[in-house]
Amino acid sequence: MSARSRAGIAGVAGAVLAFGLAELAHGLSGSIPSVFVSLAQQVIERTPGELVTRGIELLGTADIPVLVACMIVGALVVAAILGNLAVRSPALAIAGVIILAGIAVAAALAEPFVDAAPTVLIIVGALAIGAVITEMLLRTAGLRSSKPVEPAGGDGGTPGMPPTMDVRSREAYAEGGMSVGRRSFLMFGGSALVAGLVALGLGRFLSAGGAAAAAAPKRLKIPAEPKKGETGEGGGLKQAVEHQTLPKPDPEASLDVPGMPDVITPASSFYLIDAAFTSPRVDVNSWKLSIKGAVDNPVQFSYKDLMEMPTRESDITLSCVSNPVGGGLVSNGRWTGVLLSDVLAEAGVTRDKISRASRQLVGRSVDGWTSGFETKLALDGREALVAFGLNGSELPIKHGYPVRLVVPGIYGYVSATKWLSEIELTNWNFDAYWIQRTWSKEGPIKTQSRIDTVGDGENLSAGTVPIGGVAWVPHRSISKVEVSTDGGSSWNEARLASQLSEDTWRQYVYDWDAKPGDYTLQVRATDGEGQTQTAETAPPHPSGASGYHTIDVSVA
Ligand SMILES: Nc1nc2c(c(=O)[nH]1)N[C@H]1C(S)=C(S)[C@@H](COP(=O)(O)O)O[C@H]1N2
Ligand SMILES: [Mo]
């Protein structure tokens, strides 16, 4: 094994141990962020928006695994280089480790809810331990002497050979062979690697355990309405507030066809889109929602304050602008919350008061992510919600616990801020998170429909084949769905399920009498105003995909 590889291994072993210890600390304490995740988050945030968008288009949902793989390889290469640098120029190597510590600390402290002092201590401590282990490994490998020797004379020093090596090491380095401690080097290096990997695995396991425990949200409990005449906090009479709930979903809203998605998507399969690597853990007792900016009366709400306002349940379909035609980034939830218009009213915002200065409603998350849309959409009568419940339970952490926005009719990136901490009214000049990254400023959801019960390339048997799925254009409802079995030359009207609300998707099915042959199936939907979805194809970027979902099948 060459000296270079030994030095590289020493660096890698030290780095793995350092990373492992830091991950273990993260697993043991929720307020110490994962260094790796924080670094990945910074990479995402610092990559130019256009590149991120290209990456998403190119890699799809593989974008995160590819990024993680690149980062792991990159980290190992850096560690190997530092190991070699430590042989040639210890001062430079130490400087390198200090720079790494600085970057890691900065990335970690940028995460929300961080305990700064222990985080810094852990990162610096882990890196120091890693560096010490690397140094000890270099010594075991014979690449270091305890006392520096005279600089190599003309007696055959190898060009570029580190001047601080002792004679034995110089020989080893020059020969590229290992003359000393081969066995102890491998044992020691191997142990450090294994210890690092065990710590890493344990840390990951512990933090995943926390996430898994948090994955099952509690049933939502809204405090019972105060009885008429009960004394309120101010000593006055508390008004009885209404908590509207919805009846069980109409059975007619669900068509009994194999492969049909549930009309209300279970939280566990609700689609998920995050700019953040990990969901912020919000302490609901100290959480506050501020209404600020161009408002007459800036106010703050606690979680309890919201629960004591009139609440309601609403069925609203949420969709992501990145959803390709036929894709799965769309789900339907039964949300519980307070009307956004009621929250705004407390801040003195009403429809007739919208001005240039308050044209945009920006929702800001505890981690700084933002969305923004026309304030008037919150006040035009639609059931835009400050939501704290999904399908009868508290919001799952991944879906924005404790509170998020849900606005029917516009894509999530402009409206559906999770882990909401601030609503700011401002002018139209402010560009929210994805607008800064080249997505379009307004995000009305395009009318779409999807074939769910038959797959692309499927081989079917002749006979009746139910071609079914969902169609949606939240807030404009669906009035008609048509299916073509001849690539769009002719269209057949599908049978529609009832629609839970104008803000939800709607199931359809067309019972096709399939004869042997090859077919191109298509679907198209018409909204409540009689507008049929456009056949013109567009990719998701910058304003949402369009075109008819099209699949090929063979019937035998
Ligand atoms: N804080 C925060 N809120 C967010 C996002 C985010 O990355 N961070 N993603 C948005 C996007 S792009 C969409 S499509 C929806 C997705 O909501 P879901 O993950 O609950 O389905 O949330 C929106 N809210
Ligand atoms: Mo999205």
Coordinates of C-alpha atoms and ligand atoms in Angstrom, one line a residue:
M1 CA 0.0 0.0 0.0
S2 CA 1.5 3.3 -1.0
A3 CA 2.2 6.1 1.4
R4 CA -0.4 8.2 -0.3
S5 CA -3.1 5.6 0.2
R6 CA -2.2 5.1 3.8
A7 CA -2.3 8.9 4.4
G8 CA -5.7 9.0 2.6
I9 CA -7.0 6.1 4.7
A10 CA -5.9 7.9 7.8
G11 CA -7.8 11.0 6.7
V12 CA -10.9 9.1 5.8
A13 CA -10.9 7.1 9.0
G14 CA -10.6 10.4 11.0
A15 CA -13.4 12.0 9.0
V16 CA -15.8 9.1 9.3
L17 CA -15.3 9.0 13.0
A18 CA -15.8 12.8 13.3
F19 CA -19.0 12.6 11.2
G20 CA -20.2 9.6 13.1
L21 CA -19.8 11.3 16.5
A22 CA -21.6 14.4 15.3
E23 CA -24.5 12.3 13.9
L24 CA -24.6 10.4 17.2
A25 CA -24.9 13.7 19.1
H26 CA -27.7 14.7 16.7
G27 CA -29.5 11.4 17.3
L28 CA -29.2 12.0 21.1
S29 CA -30.3 15.6 21.1
G30 CA -33.0 17.2 18.9
S31 CA -31.5 20.6 19.3
I32 CA -28.1 19.6 17.7
P33 CA -28.7 19.4 14.0
S34 CA -27.2 16.8 11.7
V35 CA -24.1 18.3 10.2
F36 CA -24.5 16.3 7.0
V37 CA -28.1 17.4 6.6
S38 CA -27.2 21.1 7.4
L39 CA -24.5 21.0 4.8
A40 CA -26.8 19.5 2.2
Q41 CA -29.3 22.1 3.0
Q42 CA -26.8 24.8 2.4
V43 CA -25.7 23.3 -0.9
I44 CA -29.4 23.3 -2.0
E45 CA -29.9 26.9 -0.9
R46 CA -26.7 28.2 -2.5
T47 CA -27.1 26.5 -5.8
P48 CA -28.5 29.0 -8.3
G49 CA -32.3 28.4 -8.8
E50 CA -32.0 27.7 -12.5
L51 CA -29.6 24.8 -11.8
V52 CA -31.8 23.4 -9.0
T53 CA -34.7 23.5 -11.5
R54 CA -32.6 21.7 -14.2
G55 CA -31.5 19.2 -11.6
I56 CA -35.1 18.5 -10.6
E57 CA -36.2 18.2 -14.2
L58 CA -33.2 15.9 -15.1
L59 CA -33.2 13.7 -12.0
G60 CA -36.8 13.9 -10.8
T61 CA -37.2 12.5 -7.3
A62 CA -33.7 11.1 -7.6
D63 CA -32.3 14.6 -7.0
I64 CA -31.8 14.2 -3.3
P65 CA -30.1 10.7 -3.4
V66 CA -27.8 12.0 -6.2
L67 CA -26.9 15.0 -4.1
V68 CA -26.3 12.9 -1.0
A69 CA -24.1 10.5 -3.0
C70 CA -22.1 13.4 -4.5
M71 CA -21.6 14.9 -1.1
I72 CA -20.4 11.6 0.5
V73 CA -17.9 11.1 -2.3
G74 CA -16.8 14.7 -2.1
A75 CA -16.4 14.5 1.7
L76 CA -14.3 11.3 1.4
V77 CA -12.1 12.9 -1.2
V78 CA -11.5 16.0 0.9
A79 CA -10.7 13.8 3.9
A80 CA -8.2 11.8 1.8
I81 CA -6.6 15.0 0.6
L82 CA -6.4 16.4 4.1
G83 CA -4.7 13.1 5.3
N84 CA -2.0 13.6 2.7
L85 CA -1.7 17.3 3.4
A86 CA -1.1 16.4 7.0
V87 CA 2.0 14.4 6.0
R88 CA 3.4 17.1 3.8
S89 CA 2.3 20.2 5.7
P90 CA 0.6 19.7 9.0
A91 CA 0.0 23.5 9.4
L92 CA -2.0 23.5 6.1
A93 CA -3.9 20.4 7.1
I94 CA -4.9 22.0 10.5
A95 CA -5.9 25.1 8.6
G96 CA -8.1 22.9 6.4
V97 CA -9.7 21.3 9.4
I98 CA -10.4 24.7 10.9
I99 CA -12.0 25.9 7.7
L100 CA -14.2 22.7 7.6
A101 CA -15.2 23.3 11.2
G102 CA -16.2 26.9 10.3
I103 CA -18.3 25.8 7.4
A104 CA -20.0 23.0 9.4
V105 CA -20.7 25.3 12.3
A106 CA -22.1 28.0 10.0
A107 CA -24.3 25.4 8.2
A108 CA -25.6 23.9 11.5
L109 CA -26.4 27.3 13.1
A110 CA -28.4 28.2 10.0
E111 CA -30.9 25.5 10.9
P112 CA -34.0 26.5 13.0
F113 CA -34.2 25.7 16.7
V114 CA -30.5 25.1 17.3
D115 CA -28.9 25.1 20.6
A116 CA -25.8 27.0 19.5
A117 CA -23.3 26.3 22.3
P118 CA -23.6 22.5 22.4
T119 CA -23.8 22.4 18.6
V120 CA -20.5 24.3 18.2
L121 CA -18.9 22.2 20.9
I122 CA -19.9 18.9 19.3
I123 CA -18.8 19.9 15.8
V124 CA -15.4 21.3 17.0
G125 CA -15.0 18.4 19.4
A126 CA -15.8 15.7 16.8
L127 CA -13.5 17.3 14.2
A128 CA -10.7 17.5 16.8
I129 CA -11.1 13.9 17.7
G130 CA -11.1 13.0 14.0
A131 CA -7.9 15.0 13.5
V132 CA -6.2 13.4 16.5
I133 CA -7.1 9.9 15.2
T134 CA -5.8 10.8 11.8
E135 CA -2.5 12.0 13.3
M136 CA -2.2 8.8 15.4
L137 CA -2.8 6.7 12.3
L138 CA -0.2 8.6 10.3
R139 CA 2.3 7.8 13.1
T140 CA 1.3 4.1 13.1
A141 CA 1.8 4.1 9.4
G142 CA 5.3 5.4 9.9
L143 CA 4.5 8.6 8.1
R144 CA 5.4 10.8 11.0
S145 CA 8.4 11.0 13.3
S146 CA 8.3 12.2 16.8
K147 CA 11.4 14.3 16.2
P148 CA 11.8 16.1 12.9
V149 CA 14.9 15.0 11.0
E150 CA 17.3 17.0 9.0
P151 CA 16.0 18.0 5.6
A152 CA 16.6 15.3 3.1
G153 CA 20.1 15.8 1.5
G154 CA 21.2 14.9 -2.0
D155 CA 21.1 11.3 -1.0
G156 CA 18.0 10.5 -2.9
G157 CA 15.1 12.3 -1.3
T158 CA 12.0 11.8 -3.3
P159 CA 10.8 15.0 -5.0
G160 CA 7.9 16.3 -3.1
M161 CA 8.6 14.1 -0.2
P162 CA 7.6 15.6 3.1
P163 CA 10.7 17.1 4.9
T164 CA 9.5 16.2 8.4
M165 CA 9.7 12.5 8.0
D166 CA 12.2 10.3 9.7
V167 CA 14.5 8.1 7.8
R168 CA 12.5 5.0 8.1
S169 CA 9.4 6.8 6.9
R170 CA 11.2 8.4 4.1
E171 CA 12.3 5.0 2.9
A172 CA 8.7 3.7 3.2
Y173 CA 7.4 6.7 1.4
A174 CA 10.0 6.4 -1.4
E175 CA 9.4 2.7 -1.8
G176 CA 5.7 3.2 -1.7
G177 CA 5.6 0.2 0.5
M178 CA 4.8 -0.1 4.1
S179 CA 7.8 -1.0 6.2
V180 CA 6.3 -0.6 9.7
G181 CA 3.2 -1.3 11.6
R182 CA 1.2 -2.6 8.6
R183 CA -0.9 -4.7 10.9
S184 CA -1.4 -2.2 13.6
F185 CA -2.2 0.5 11.0
L186 CA -4.9 -1.6 9.5
M187 CA -6.2 -2.7 12.9
F188 CA -6.3 0.9 14.2
G189 CA -7.6 2.4 11.1
G190 CA -10.2 -0.3 10.7
S191 CA -11.4 0.2 14.3
A192 CA -11.7 4.0 13.8
L193 CA -13.7 3.4 10.6
V194 CA -16.0 0.8 12.3
A195 CA -16.5 3.0 15.4
G196 CA -17.3 6.0 13.1
L197 CA -19.8 3.9 11.1
V198 CA -21.4 2.5 14.2
A199 CA -21.8 6.0 15.7
L200 CA -23.2 7.2 12.3
G201 CA -25.7 4.3 12.1
L202 CA -26.8 4.7 15.7
G203 CA -27.2 8.4 15.3
R204 CA -29.3 7.9 12.1
F205 CA -31.3 5.2 13.8
L206 CA -32.0 7.4 16.9
S207 CA -33.1 10.5 14.8
A208 CA -35.2 8.3 12.5
G209 CA -36.8 6.8 15.6
G210 CA -37.8 10.3 16.7
A211 CA -39.2 11.0 13.2
A212 CA -41.1 7.7 13.2
A213 CA -42.6 8.4 16.6
A214 CA -43.6 11.8 15.3
A215 CA -45.0 10.4 12.1
A216 CA -48.2 9.3 13.8
P217 CA -50.0 12.6 14.6
K218 CA -52.4 12.8 17.5
R219 CA -56.1 13.1 16.9
L220 CA -57.0 16.8 16.7
K221 CA -58.8 18.0 19.9
I222 CA -60.4 21.4 19.7
P223 CA -61.4 22.6 23.1
A224 CA -65.1 22.4 23.7
E225 CA -67.0 25.6 23.0
P226 CA -67.5 27.7 26.1
K227 CA -71.1 27.4 27.3
K228 CA -73.3 30.4 26.8
G229 CA -72.8 32.9 29.6
E230 CA -69.4 31.4 30.7
T231 CA -67.0 34.1 31.9
G232 CA -64.2 34.8 29.5
E233 CA -60.6 35.9 30.4
G234 CA -61.3 39.6 30.4
G235 CA -64.2 39.0 32.8
G236 CA -66.7 39.7 30.1
L237 CA -68.9 37.2 28.5
K238 CA -67.2 34.8 26.0
Q239 CA -68.9 34.4 22.7
A240 CA -69.8 30.9 21.8
V241 CA -67.7 30.1 18.8
E242 CA -68.6 27.7 16.1
H243 CA -66.5 24.6 15.2
Q244 CA -67.9 23.4 11.9
T245 CA -67.2 19.8 11.0
L246 CA -68.0 18.0 7.8
P247 CA -70.2 14.9 7.6
K248 CA -68.5 11.6 6.5
P249 CA -67.6 11.9 2.8
D250 CA -70.5 11.2 0.5
P251 CA -70.2 7.6 -0.6
E252 CA -71.1 8.8 -4.1
A253 CA -67.8 10.7 -4.2
S254 CA -66.0 7.3 -4.4
L255 CA -66.2 5.1 -7.4
D256 CA -65.6 1.4 -6.7
V257 CA -62.9 0.8 -9.3
P258 CA -59.7 -1.1 -8.6
G259 CA -56.7 1.3 -8.8
M260 CA -58.8 4.4 -8.0
P261 CA -57.0 6.7 -5.5
D262 CA -58.9 7.4 -2.2
V263 CA -61.1 10.4 -2.6
I264 CA -59.5 11.7 0.7
T265 CA -55.8 10.9 0.6
P266 CA -54.6 9.3 3.9
A267 CA -51.9 11.5 5.5
S268 CA -49.4 8.7 5.2
S269 CA -49.6 8.8 1.4
F270 CA -50.2 12.5 1.0
Y271 CA -47.6 13.8 -1.5
L272 CA -44.7 15.7 0.1
I273 CA -42.6 18.6 -1.3
D274 CA -40.0 20.3 0.8
A275 CA -37.1 22.7 0.1
A276 CA -35.8 21.7 3.6
F277 CA -34.1 18.4 4.1
T278 CA -35.7 17.8 7.4
S279 CA -38.9 19.1 8.9
P280 CA -38.5 21.8 11.6
R281 CA -39.7 20.6 15.1
V282 CA -41.8 23.4 16.4
D283 CA -42.6 23.7 20.1
V284 CA -46.3 24.4 20.0
N285 CA -46.3 26.1 23.4
S286 CA -43.9 28.8 22.4
W287 CA -45.1 29.0 18.8
K288 CA -46.7 32.2 17.6
L289 CA -48.2 33.4 14.3
S290 CA -47.5 37.0 13.6
I291 CA -49.6 39.1 11.2
K292 CA -47.4 42.0 10.1
G293 CA -46.4 44.3 7.4
A294 CA -48.9 46.6 5.8
V295 CA -51.7 46.0 8.3
D296 CA -53.6 48.4 10.6
N297 CA -53.3 46.2 13.6
P298 CA -50.3 43.8 13.8
V299 CA -51.3 40.8 15.9
Q300 CA -50.0 37.6 17.2
F301 CA -51.8 34.3 17.7
S302 CA -50.8 31.4 19.8
Y303 CA -51.9 27.9 18.9
K304 CA -54.6 28.2 21.6
D305 CA -55.8 31.5 20.3
L306 CA -56.5 29.9 16.9
M307 CA -58.3 27.0 18.5
E308 CA -60.6 29.4 20.3
M309 CA -61.6 31.1 17.0
P310 CA -64.4 29.7 14.8
T311 CA -62.9 26.7 13.1
R312 CA -64.0 24.6 10.2
E313 CA -63.2 21.5 8.1
S314 CA -62.7 21.9 4.4
D315 CA -61.9 19.4 1.6
I316 CA -59.2 20.9 -0.5
T317 CA -57.0 19.3 -3.2
L318 CA -53.4 20.5 -3.0
S319 CA -51.1 20.3 -6.0
C320 CA -47.5 20.9 -6.8
V321 CA -46.4 23.0 -9.8
S322 CA -43.7 20.4 -10.4
N323 CA -46.2 17.7 -11.0
P324 CA -45.8 16.3 -14.5
V325 CA -48.9 15.4 -16.5
G326 CA -50.0 12.0 -15.1
G327 CA -47.9 12.5 -12.0
G328 CA -48.6 12.0 -8.3
L329 CA -47.8 15.3 -6.7
V330 CA -51.5 16.0 -6.0
S331 CA -53.5 14.9 -3.1
N332 CA -56.8 15.7 -1.4
G333 CA -57.1 16.5 2.3
R334 CA -59.8 17.2 4.8
W335 CA -58.2 20.2 6.5
T336 CA -59.2 21.8 9.8
G337 CA -58.4 25.4 10.5
V338 CA -59.5 28.9 10.9
L339 CA -60.5 31.0 7.8
L340 CA -57.5 33.1 6.7
S341 CA -59.9 35.9 6.2
D342 CA -60.9 35.8 9.9
V343 CA -57.2 35.9 10.9
L344 CA -56.6 38.8 8.6
A345 CA -59.7 40.6 10.0
E346 CA -58.1 40.6 13.4
A347 CA -55.2 42.5 11.9
G348 CA -57.6 45.0 10.4
V349 CA -57.3 43.6 6.8
T350 CA -60.5 43.5 4.8
R351 CA -61.1 43.3 1.1
D352 CA -61.7 47.0 0.5
K353 CA -58.5 47.9 2.3
I354 CA -56.1 46.1 0.0
S355 CA -53.6 48.7 -1.4
R356 CA -50.4 48.5 -3.4
A357 CA -48.6 48.2 -0.1
S358 CA -50.6 45.1 0.9
R359 CA -51.2 43.5 -2.5
Q360 CA -49.2 40.4 -1.7
L361 CA -49.7 38.0 1.2
V362 CA -46.4 36.4 2.1
G363 CA -46.4 33.3 4.3
R364 CA -43.1 32.7 6.1
S365 CA -42.1 29.4 7.7
V366 CA -40.1 29.1 10.9
D367 CA -37.2 28.1 8.7
G368 CA -37.4 31.2 6.5
W369 CA -39.1 29.6 3.5
T370 CA -41.7 31.9 1.9
S371 CA -44.7 31.8 -0.4
G372 CA -46.6 34.7 -1.8
F373 CA -49.9 35.3 -3.6
E374 CA -52.4 38.1 -4.3
T375 CA -54.0 39.1 -0.9
K376 CA -57.4 39.4 -2.6
L377 CA -57.4 35.6 -3.1
A378 CA -57.6 35.2 0.7
L379 CA -60.6 37.5 0.8
D380 CA -62.7 36.6 -2.2
G381 CA -64.8 34.0 -0.4
R382 CA -62.8 30.9 -1.0
E383 CA -62.0 28.7 2.0
A384 CA -58.4 29.7 2.4
L385 CA -57.3 28.2 5.7
V386 CA -54.8 28.7 8.4
A387 CA -54.9 25.0 9.0
F388 CA -53.8 22.9 12.0
G389 CA -55.5 19.6 11.2
L390 CA -55.4 17.0 8.4
N391 CA -58.0 14.3 8.1
G392 CA -59.1 14.7 11.7
S393 CA -55.6 14.6 13.2
E394 CA -53.0 17.3 14.0
L395 CA -50.9 18.2 11.0
P396 CA -48.1 15.6 10.6
I397 CA -44.7 17.2 11.2
K398 CA -43.8 16.7 7.5
H399 CA -47.0 18.5 6.5
G400 CA -46.4 21.6 8.5
Y401 CA -47.1 21.0 12.2
P402 CA -48.4 23.0 14.0
V403 CA -49.9 25.3 11.4
R404 CA -49.8 25.8 7.7
L405 CA -51.6 27.7 5.0
V406 CA -53.9 25.9 2.5
V407 CA -55.4 28.0 -0.3
P408 CA -57.7 26.4 -2.9
G409 CA -56.9 27.0 -6.5
I410 CA -53.2 28.0 -6.5
Y411 CA -50.2 25.7 -6.4
G412 CA -48.4 24.9 -3.1
Y413 CA -45.2 26.9 -3.9
V414 CA -47.1 30.2 -3.9
S415 CA -49.4 29.5 -1.0
A416 CA -49.2 26.5 1.1
T417 CA -46.5 27.5 3.7
K418 CA -45.9 24.8 6.2
W419 CA -44.6 25.5 9.7
L420 CA -46.1 28.9 9.3
S421 CA -44.8 31.6 11.6
E422 CA -45.6 34.8 9.9
I423 CA -48.1 36.3 7.5
E424 CA -46.8 39.5 6.1
L425 CA -48.7 41.8 3.8
T426 CA -46.4 43.6 1.4
N427 CA -46.3 44.9 -2.2
W428 CA -45.9 42.8 -5.3
N429 CA -42.2 43.4 -5.6
F430 CA -41.2 40.8 -3.0
D431 CA -40.3 37.5 -4.6
A432 CA -40.9 34.4 -2.5
Y433 CA -38.6 31.3 -2.4
W434 CA -39.4 29.7 -5.7
I435 CA -40.0 32.9 -7.5
Q436 CA -36.4 33.8 -6.7
R437 CA -35.6 30.5 -8.4
T438 CA -37.3 31.3 -11.7
W439 CA -40.8 29.9 -11.2
S440 CA -43.6 32.1 -12.2
K441 CA -45.0 34.7 -9.9
E442 CA -48.6 33.6 -10.0
G443 CA -49.5 30.0 -9.7
P444 CA -53.1 29.2 -10.6
I445 CA -53.5 25.4 -10.7
K446 CA -54.1 24.3 -14.3
T447 CA -57.0 21.9 -15.1
Q448 CA -55.7 18.4 -15.1
S449 CA -56.8 14.8 -15.3
R450 CA -55.1 11.5 -14.8
I451 CA -55.7 7.9 -15.7
D452 CA -55.1 5.8 -12.6
T453 CA -56.8 2.5 -13.1
V454 CA -54.8 1.4 -16.2
G455 CA -51.1 1.7 -16.5
D456 CA -48.9 2.8 -19.5
G457 CA -47.8 -0.3 -21.5
E458 CA -50.3 -2.5 -19.7
N459 CA -51.5 -5.7 -21.5
L460 CA -55.3 -6.0 -21.0
S461 CA -57.7 -8.7 -21.8
A462 CA -60.6 -8.0 -24.1
G463 CA -63.9 -7.1 -22.5
T464 CA -65.0 -4.3 -20.2
V465 CA -62.1 -2.2 -19.0
P466 CA -62.9 0.6 -16.5
I467 CA -60.6 3.6 -17.5
G468 CA -60.8 5.8 -14.4
G469 CA -58.9 8.3 -12.3
V470 CA -59.2 11.8 -11.0
A471 CA -59.6 15.2 -12.5
W472 CA -59.0 18.5 -10.7
V473 CA -59.0 22.3 -10.9
P474 CA -59.4 23.3 -7.3
H475 CA -61.9 26.1 -6.8
R476 CA -63.4 25.9 -10.3
S477 CA -64.7 22.3 -9.9
I478 CA -64.9 19.7 -12.6
S479 CA -68.0 19.4 -14.7
K480 CA -67.1 16.9 -17.3
V481 CA -64.4 14.3 -18.0
E482 CA -63.9 12.6 -21.4
V483 CA -61.8 9.6 -22.3
S484 CA -60.4 8.8 -25.8
T485 CA -59.2 5.3 -26.8
D486 CA -58.0 6.4 -30.2
G487 CA -55.3 9.0 -29.4
G488 CA -57.8 11.9 -29.3
S489 CA -59.7 11.4 -32.5
S490 CA -63.0 10.7 -30.6
W491 CA -64.0 11.3 -27.1
N492 CA -66.4 9.4 -24.7
E493 CA -68.0 11.1 -21.7
A494 CA -67.0 9.4 -18.5
R495 CA -69.3 8.8 -15.5
L496 CA -68.5 11.2 -12.7
A497 CA -68.5 10.6 -8.9
S498 CA -70.0 13.4 -6.9
Q499 CA -67.5 16.1 -5.9
L500 CA -66.8 16.7 -2.2
S501 CA -66.5 20.4 -2.8
E502 CA -65.6 22.8 -5.6
D503 CA -62.1 22.7 -4.2
T504 CA -61.5 19.0 -4.6
W505 CA -60.6 16.6 -7.3
R506 CA -63.3 14.4 -8.8
Q507 CA -63.3 10.7 -9.7
Y508 CA -64.4 9.5 -13.1
V509 CA -64.7 6.2 -14.9
Y510 CA -65.4 5.2 -18.5
D511 CA -66.3 1.6 -19.0
W512 CA -64.5 0.7 -22.2
D513 CA -65.5 -2.2 -24.3
A514 CA -62.0 -3.2 -25.3
K515 CA -61.4 -5.3 -28.4
P516 CA -58.0 -6.8 -29.3
G517 CA -55.4 -4.4 -30.7
D518 CA -53.1 -1.5 -29.7
Y519 CA -54.6 1.7 -28.3
T520 CA -53.6 5.1 -27.1
L521 CA -55.7 6.2 -24.2
Q522 CA -56.2 9.9 -23.2
V523 CA -58.2 11.8 -20.7
R524 CA -59.3 15.5 -20.6
A525 CA -61.4 17.4 -18.1
T526 CA -63.7 20.4 -18.3
D527 CA -64.0 22.9 -15.4
G528 CA -67.2 24.3 -13.8
E529 CA -67.1 27.3 -16.2
G530 CA -67.1 25.0 -19.3
Q531 CA -63.4 25.4 -20.1
T532 CA -61.7 22.2 -21.3
Q533 CA -58.1 21.7 -20.2
T534 CA -55.6 22.6 -22.9
A535 CA -54.2 20.0 -25.2
E536 CA -51.0 22.1 -25.5
T537 CA -48.2 20.4 -23.7
A538 CA -46.0 22.3 -21.3
P539 CA -43.4 21.1 -18.8
P540 CA -43.8 21.8 -15.1
H541 CA -41.4 24.7 -15.2
P542 CA -42.2 27.6 -14.9
S543 CA -46.0 27.6 -14.4
G544 CA -47.2 24.0 -14.3
A545 CA -47.5 21.1 -16.8
S546 CA -50.3 21.0 -19.3
G547 CA -51.5 18.5 -22.0
Y548 CA -53.5 15.4 -21.9
H549 CA -52.4 12.3 -19.9
T550 CA -51.7 9.7 -22.6
I551 CA -50.9 6.0 -22.2
D552 CA -50.5 3.1 -24.6
V553 CA -52.1 -0.3 -23.9
S554 CA -52.5 -3.6 -25.8
V555 CA -55.6 -5.6 -25.6
A556 CA -55.5 -9.4 -26.3
Ligands
LIG1 N1 -42.1 25.8 4.8 C1 -42.3 25.2 3.6 N2 -43.6 25.2 3.2 C2 -43.9 24.6 2.0 C3 -42.8 24.0 1.2 C4 -41.5 24.1 1.7 O1 -40.6 23.6 1.0 N3 -41.3 24.7 2.9 N4 -43.2 23.4 0.0 C5 -44.3 24.0 -0.7 C6 -44.7 23.2 -1.9 S1 -43.7 23.5 -3.3 C7 -45.8 22.5 -1.9 S2 -46.3 21.8 -3.4 C8 -46.6 22.2 -0.7 C9 -46.6 20.7 -0.5 O2 -47.3 20.4 0.7 P1 -47.2 18.9 1.3 O3 -45.7 18.6 1.4 O4 -47.9 19.0 2.6 O5 -47.9 18.1 0.3 O6 -46.1 22.8 0.4 C10 -45.5 24.1 0.2 N5 -45.1 24.6 1.5
MO2 MO -44.8 22.5 -5.0

